[in-house]
Short mmCIF file of C-alpha atoms in Angstrom, two decimals:
data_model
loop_
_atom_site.label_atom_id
_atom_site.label_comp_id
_atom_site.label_asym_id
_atom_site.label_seq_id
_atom_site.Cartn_x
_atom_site.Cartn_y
_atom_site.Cartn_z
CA UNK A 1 0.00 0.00 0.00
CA UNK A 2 0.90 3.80 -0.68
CA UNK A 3 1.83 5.66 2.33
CA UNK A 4 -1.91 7.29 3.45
CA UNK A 5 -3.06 4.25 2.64
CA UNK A 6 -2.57 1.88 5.48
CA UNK A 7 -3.37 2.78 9.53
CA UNK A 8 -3.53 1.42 12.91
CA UNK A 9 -7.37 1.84 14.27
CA UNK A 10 -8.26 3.47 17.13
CA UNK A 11 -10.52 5.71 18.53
CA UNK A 12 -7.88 8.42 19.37
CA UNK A 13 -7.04 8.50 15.95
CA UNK A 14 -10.91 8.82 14.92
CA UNK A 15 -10.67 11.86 12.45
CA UNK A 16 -8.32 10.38 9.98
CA UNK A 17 -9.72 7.04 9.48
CA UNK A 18 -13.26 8.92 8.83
CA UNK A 19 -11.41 11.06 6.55
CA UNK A 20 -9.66 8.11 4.85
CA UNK A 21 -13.36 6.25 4.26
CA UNK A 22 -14.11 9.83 2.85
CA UNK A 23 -11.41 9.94 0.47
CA UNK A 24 -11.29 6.30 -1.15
CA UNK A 25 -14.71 4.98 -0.02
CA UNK A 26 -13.74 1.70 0.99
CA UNK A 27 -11.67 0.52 3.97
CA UNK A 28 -10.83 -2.95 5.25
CA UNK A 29 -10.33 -3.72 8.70
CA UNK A 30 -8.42 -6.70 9.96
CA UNK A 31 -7.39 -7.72 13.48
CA UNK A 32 -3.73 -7.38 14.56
CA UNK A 33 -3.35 -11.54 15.28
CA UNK A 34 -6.67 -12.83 13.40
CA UNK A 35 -6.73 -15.61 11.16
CA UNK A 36 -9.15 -17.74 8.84
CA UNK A 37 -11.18 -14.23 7.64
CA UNK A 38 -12.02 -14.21 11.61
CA UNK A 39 -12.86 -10.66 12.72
CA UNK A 40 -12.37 -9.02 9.09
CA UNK A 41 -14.67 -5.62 7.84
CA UNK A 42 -15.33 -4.12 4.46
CA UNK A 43 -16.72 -1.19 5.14
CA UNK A 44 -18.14 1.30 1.95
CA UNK A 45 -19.10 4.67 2.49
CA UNK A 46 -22.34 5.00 0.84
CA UNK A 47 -23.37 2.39 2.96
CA UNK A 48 -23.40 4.74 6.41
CA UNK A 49 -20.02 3.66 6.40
CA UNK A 50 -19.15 6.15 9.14
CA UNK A 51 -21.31 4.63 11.77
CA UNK A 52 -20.43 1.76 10.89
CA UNK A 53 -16.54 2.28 11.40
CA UNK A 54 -17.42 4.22 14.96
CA UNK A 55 -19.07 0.91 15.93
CA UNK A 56 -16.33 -0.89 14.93
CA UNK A 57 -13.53 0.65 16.67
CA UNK A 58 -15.55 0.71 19.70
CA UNK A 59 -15.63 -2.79 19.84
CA UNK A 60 -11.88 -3.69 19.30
CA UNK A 61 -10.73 -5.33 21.95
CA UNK A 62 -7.25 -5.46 20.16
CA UNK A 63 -4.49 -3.92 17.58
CA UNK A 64 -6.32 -3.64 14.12
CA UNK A 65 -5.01 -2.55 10.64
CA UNK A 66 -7.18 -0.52 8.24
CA UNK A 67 -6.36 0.03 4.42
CA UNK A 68 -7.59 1.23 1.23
CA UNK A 69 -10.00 -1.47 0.17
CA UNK A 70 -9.25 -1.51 -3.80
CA UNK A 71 -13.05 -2.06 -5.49
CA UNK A 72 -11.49 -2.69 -9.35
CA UNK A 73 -8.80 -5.48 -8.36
CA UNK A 74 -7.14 -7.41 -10.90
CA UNK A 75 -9.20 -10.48 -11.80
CA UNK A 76 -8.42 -13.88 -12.75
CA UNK A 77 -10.45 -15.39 -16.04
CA UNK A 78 -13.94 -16.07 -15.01
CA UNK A 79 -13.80 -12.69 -12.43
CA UNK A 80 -12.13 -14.45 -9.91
CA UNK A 81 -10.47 -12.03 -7.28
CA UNK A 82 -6.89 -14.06 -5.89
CA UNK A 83 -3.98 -13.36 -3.39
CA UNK A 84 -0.54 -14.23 -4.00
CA UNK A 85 1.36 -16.32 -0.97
CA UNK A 86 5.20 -15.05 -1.83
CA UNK A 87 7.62 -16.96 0.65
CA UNK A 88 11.06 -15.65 1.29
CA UNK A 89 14.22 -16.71 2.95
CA UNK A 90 15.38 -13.17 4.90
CA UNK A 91 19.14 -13.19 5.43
CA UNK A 92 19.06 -9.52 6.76
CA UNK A 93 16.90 -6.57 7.32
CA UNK A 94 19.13 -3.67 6.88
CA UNK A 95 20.81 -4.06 4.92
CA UNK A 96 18.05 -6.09 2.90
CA UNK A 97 19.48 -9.19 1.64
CA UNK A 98 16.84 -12.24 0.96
CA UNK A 99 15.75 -15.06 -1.26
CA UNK A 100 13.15 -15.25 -2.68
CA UNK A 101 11.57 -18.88 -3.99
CA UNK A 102 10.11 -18.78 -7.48
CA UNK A 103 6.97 -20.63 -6.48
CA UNK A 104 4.29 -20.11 -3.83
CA UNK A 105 0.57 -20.15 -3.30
CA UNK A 106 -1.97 -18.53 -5.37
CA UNK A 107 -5.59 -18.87 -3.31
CA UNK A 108 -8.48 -17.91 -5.92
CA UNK A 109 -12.01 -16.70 -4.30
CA UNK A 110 -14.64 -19.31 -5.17
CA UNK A 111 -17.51 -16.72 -6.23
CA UNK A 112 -17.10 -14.05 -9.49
CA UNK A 113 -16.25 -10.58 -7.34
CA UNK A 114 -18.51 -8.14 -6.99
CA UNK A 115 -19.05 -4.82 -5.26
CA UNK A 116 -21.60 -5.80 -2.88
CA UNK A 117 -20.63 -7.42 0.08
CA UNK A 118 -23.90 -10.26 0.42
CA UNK A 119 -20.69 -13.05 -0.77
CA UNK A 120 -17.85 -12.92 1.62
CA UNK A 121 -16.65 -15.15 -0.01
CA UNK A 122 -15.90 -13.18 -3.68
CA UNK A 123 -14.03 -10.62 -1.90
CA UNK A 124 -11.64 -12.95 1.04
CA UNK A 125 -9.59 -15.65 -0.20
CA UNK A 126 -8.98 -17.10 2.76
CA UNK A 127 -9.06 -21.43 2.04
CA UNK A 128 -10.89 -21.67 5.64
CA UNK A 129 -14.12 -19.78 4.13
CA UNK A 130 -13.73 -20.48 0.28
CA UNK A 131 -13.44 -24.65 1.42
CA UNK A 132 -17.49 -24.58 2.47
CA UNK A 133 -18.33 -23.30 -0.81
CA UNK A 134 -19.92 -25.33 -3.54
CA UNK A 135 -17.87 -23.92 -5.69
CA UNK A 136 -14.75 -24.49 -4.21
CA UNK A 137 -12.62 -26.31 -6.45
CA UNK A 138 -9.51 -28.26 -5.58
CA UNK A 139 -6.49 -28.59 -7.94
CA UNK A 140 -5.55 -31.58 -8.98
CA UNK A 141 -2.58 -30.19 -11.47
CA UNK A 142 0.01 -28.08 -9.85
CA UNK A 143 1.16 -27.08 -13.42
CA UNK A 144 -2.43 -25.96 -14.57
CA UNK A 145 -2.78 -21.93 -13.66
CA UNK A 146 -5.84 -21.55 -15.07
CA UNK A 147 -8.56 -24.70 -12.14
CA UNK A 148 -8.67 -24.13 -8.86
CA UNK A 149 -9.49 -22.41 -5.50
CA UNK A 150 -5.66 -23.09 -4.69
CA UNK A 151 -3.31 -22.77 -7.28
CA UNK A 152 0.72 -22.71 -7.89
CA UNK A 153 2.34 -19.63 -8.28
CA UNK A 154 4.80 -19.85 -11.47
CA UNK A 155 1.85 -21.05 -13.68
CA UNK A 156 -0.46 -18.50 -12.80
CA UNK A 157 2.37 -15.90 -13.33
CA UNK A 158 2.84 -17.28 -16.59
CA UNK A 159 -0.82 -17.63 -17.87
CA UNK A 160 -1.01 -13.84 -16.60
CA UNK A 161 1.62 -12.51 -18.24
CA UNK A 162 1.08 -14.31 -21.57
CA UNK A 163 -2.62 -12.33 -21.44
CA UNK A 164 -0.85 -9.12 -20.59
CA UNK A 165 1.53 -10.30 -23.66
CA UNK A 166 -1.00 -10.69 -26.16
CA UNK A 167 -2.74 -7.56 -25.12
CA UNK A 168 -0.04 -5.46 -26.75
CA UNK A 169 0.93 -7.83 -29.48
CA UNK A 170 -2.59 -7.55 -30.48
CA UNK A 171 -1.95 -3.30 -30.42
CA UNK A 172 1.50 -4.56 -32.37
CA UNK A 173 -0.25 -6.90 -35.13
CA UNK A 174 -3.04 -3.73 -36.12
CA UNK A 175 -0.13 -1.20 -36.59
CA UNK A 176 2.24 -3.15 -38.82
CA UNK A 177 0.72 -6.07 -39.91
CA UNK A 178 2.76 -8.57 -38.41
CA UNK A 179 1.98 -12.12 -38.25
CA UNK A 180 3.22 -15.79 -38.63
CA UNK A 181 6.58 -16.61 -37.70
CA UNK A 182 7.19 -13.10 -36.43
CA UNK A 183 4.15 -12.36 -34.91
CA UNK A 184 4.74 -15.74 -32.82
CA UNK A 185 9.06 -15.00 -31.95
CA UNK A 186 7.79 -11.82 -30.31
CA UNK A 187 4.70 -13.04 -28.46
CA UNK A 188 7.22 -15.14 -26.58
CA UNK A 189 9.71 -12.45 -26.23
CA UNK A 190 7.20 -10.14 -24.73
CA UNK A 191 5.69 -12.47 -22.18
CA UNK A 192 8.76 -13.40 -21.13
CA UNK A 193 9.39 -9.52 -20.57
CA UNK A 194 6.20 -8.98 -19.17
CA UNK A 195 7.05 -12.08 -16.59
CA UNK A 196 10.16 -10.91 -15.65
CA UNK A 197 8.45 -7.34 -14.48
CA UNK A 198 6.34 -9.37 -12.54
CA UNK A 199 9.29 -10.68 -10.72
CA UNK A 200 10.97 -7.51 -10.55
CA UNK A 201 7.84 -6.40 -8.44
CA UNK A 202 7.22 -8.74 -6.27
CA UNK A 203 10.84 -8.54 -5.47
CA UNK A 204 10.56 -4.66 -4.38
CA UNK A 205 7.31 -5.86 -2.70
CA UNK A 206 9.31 -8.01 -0.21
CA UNK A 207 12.07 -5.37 0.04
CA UNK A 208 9.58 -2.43 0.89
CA UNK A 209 7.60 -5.20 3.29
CA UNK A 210 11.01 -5.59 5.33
CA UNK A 211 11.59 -2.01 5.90
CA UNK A 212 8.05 -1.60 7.51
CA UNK A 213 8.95 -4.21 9.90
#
């Protein structure tokens, strides 16, 4: 998250967090050692999201987080809103040195997202709500990026960057005609470009995640 974006609740701190809700008209509140979706809020705006955040912070009990809530995520095929699990081997903090392992955990929400909040589970992916759906659908092909409530990492980086890929080779192909053989020798070259920027992110994502600790 930006900086502005991200804040620990409280009712001392009140005026901001109203503010915040204000400015990006979605917030999400989690608890400071929850698990399983336990004890997580979306809370919109236009839907007397005010009172509704007072009445949450009165309640807390504990430490709780609250961020931007992002309404147009990036979707799987089929609508499906996901979470990458990144998992890193931290050498040092300062200065940063780490591994980082080139496959993890994708977990895919079991219901197409939408902006209303009636279907917890098509905004959460947490497994422990998404595994009581009917729709929950276990993977039976770690190489397959495109089935499954819980899917492998590397494969779903690939299948999203060859999308991204053909995106702009489509762009390419309308303003100079290219096809066949070349068309082909640079739809590979630019997913492979397009996966390696993925990397390159992620890999700042860890970085900035271990100076905030």
């Amino acid at each position: 998250r930006a900086p502005g974006e991200t804040f620990v609740c409280g009712e001392k701190v009140l005026k901001p967090l109203l503010n915040a809700l204000k400015t990006f008209g979605s917030l999400i509140l989690k608890p400071n050692d929850g698990a399983k979706g336990n004890g997580i809020h979306i809370i919109y705006a236009q839907n007397d999201g005010a009172q509704v955040l007072k009445s949450l912070l009165r309640r807390l009990k504990e430490p709780a987080v609250l961020q931007r809530y992002i309404n147009t995520p990036m979707l799987l095929p089929g609508g499906l809103k996901f979470d990458l699990r990144i998992y890193a081997l931290v050498l040092r903090v300062q200065p940063r040195a780490f591994f980082i392992c080139r496959d993890g955990l994708v977990r895919v929400c079991s219901a197409k997202y939408h902006e209303q909040l009636d279907e917890i589970n098509a905004h959460l992916t947490n497994y422990s709500l998404n595994k009581k759906e009917d729709s929950f659908e276990r993977s039976v092909d770690a190489s397959d990026g495109t089935r499954g409530s819980k899917r492998s990492l590397q494969p779903v980086l690939e299948m999203l960057a060859a999308q991204l890929s053909s995106r702009g080779l489509a762009a390419v192909k309308t303003s100079t005609g290219l096809n066949g053989e070349g068309s082909t020798t640079l739809a590979k070259a630019v997913a492979a470009d397009k996966a390696r920027r993925m990397w390159e992110q992620i890999s700042h994502l860890v970085g900035v995640t271990l100076e905030a600790m």
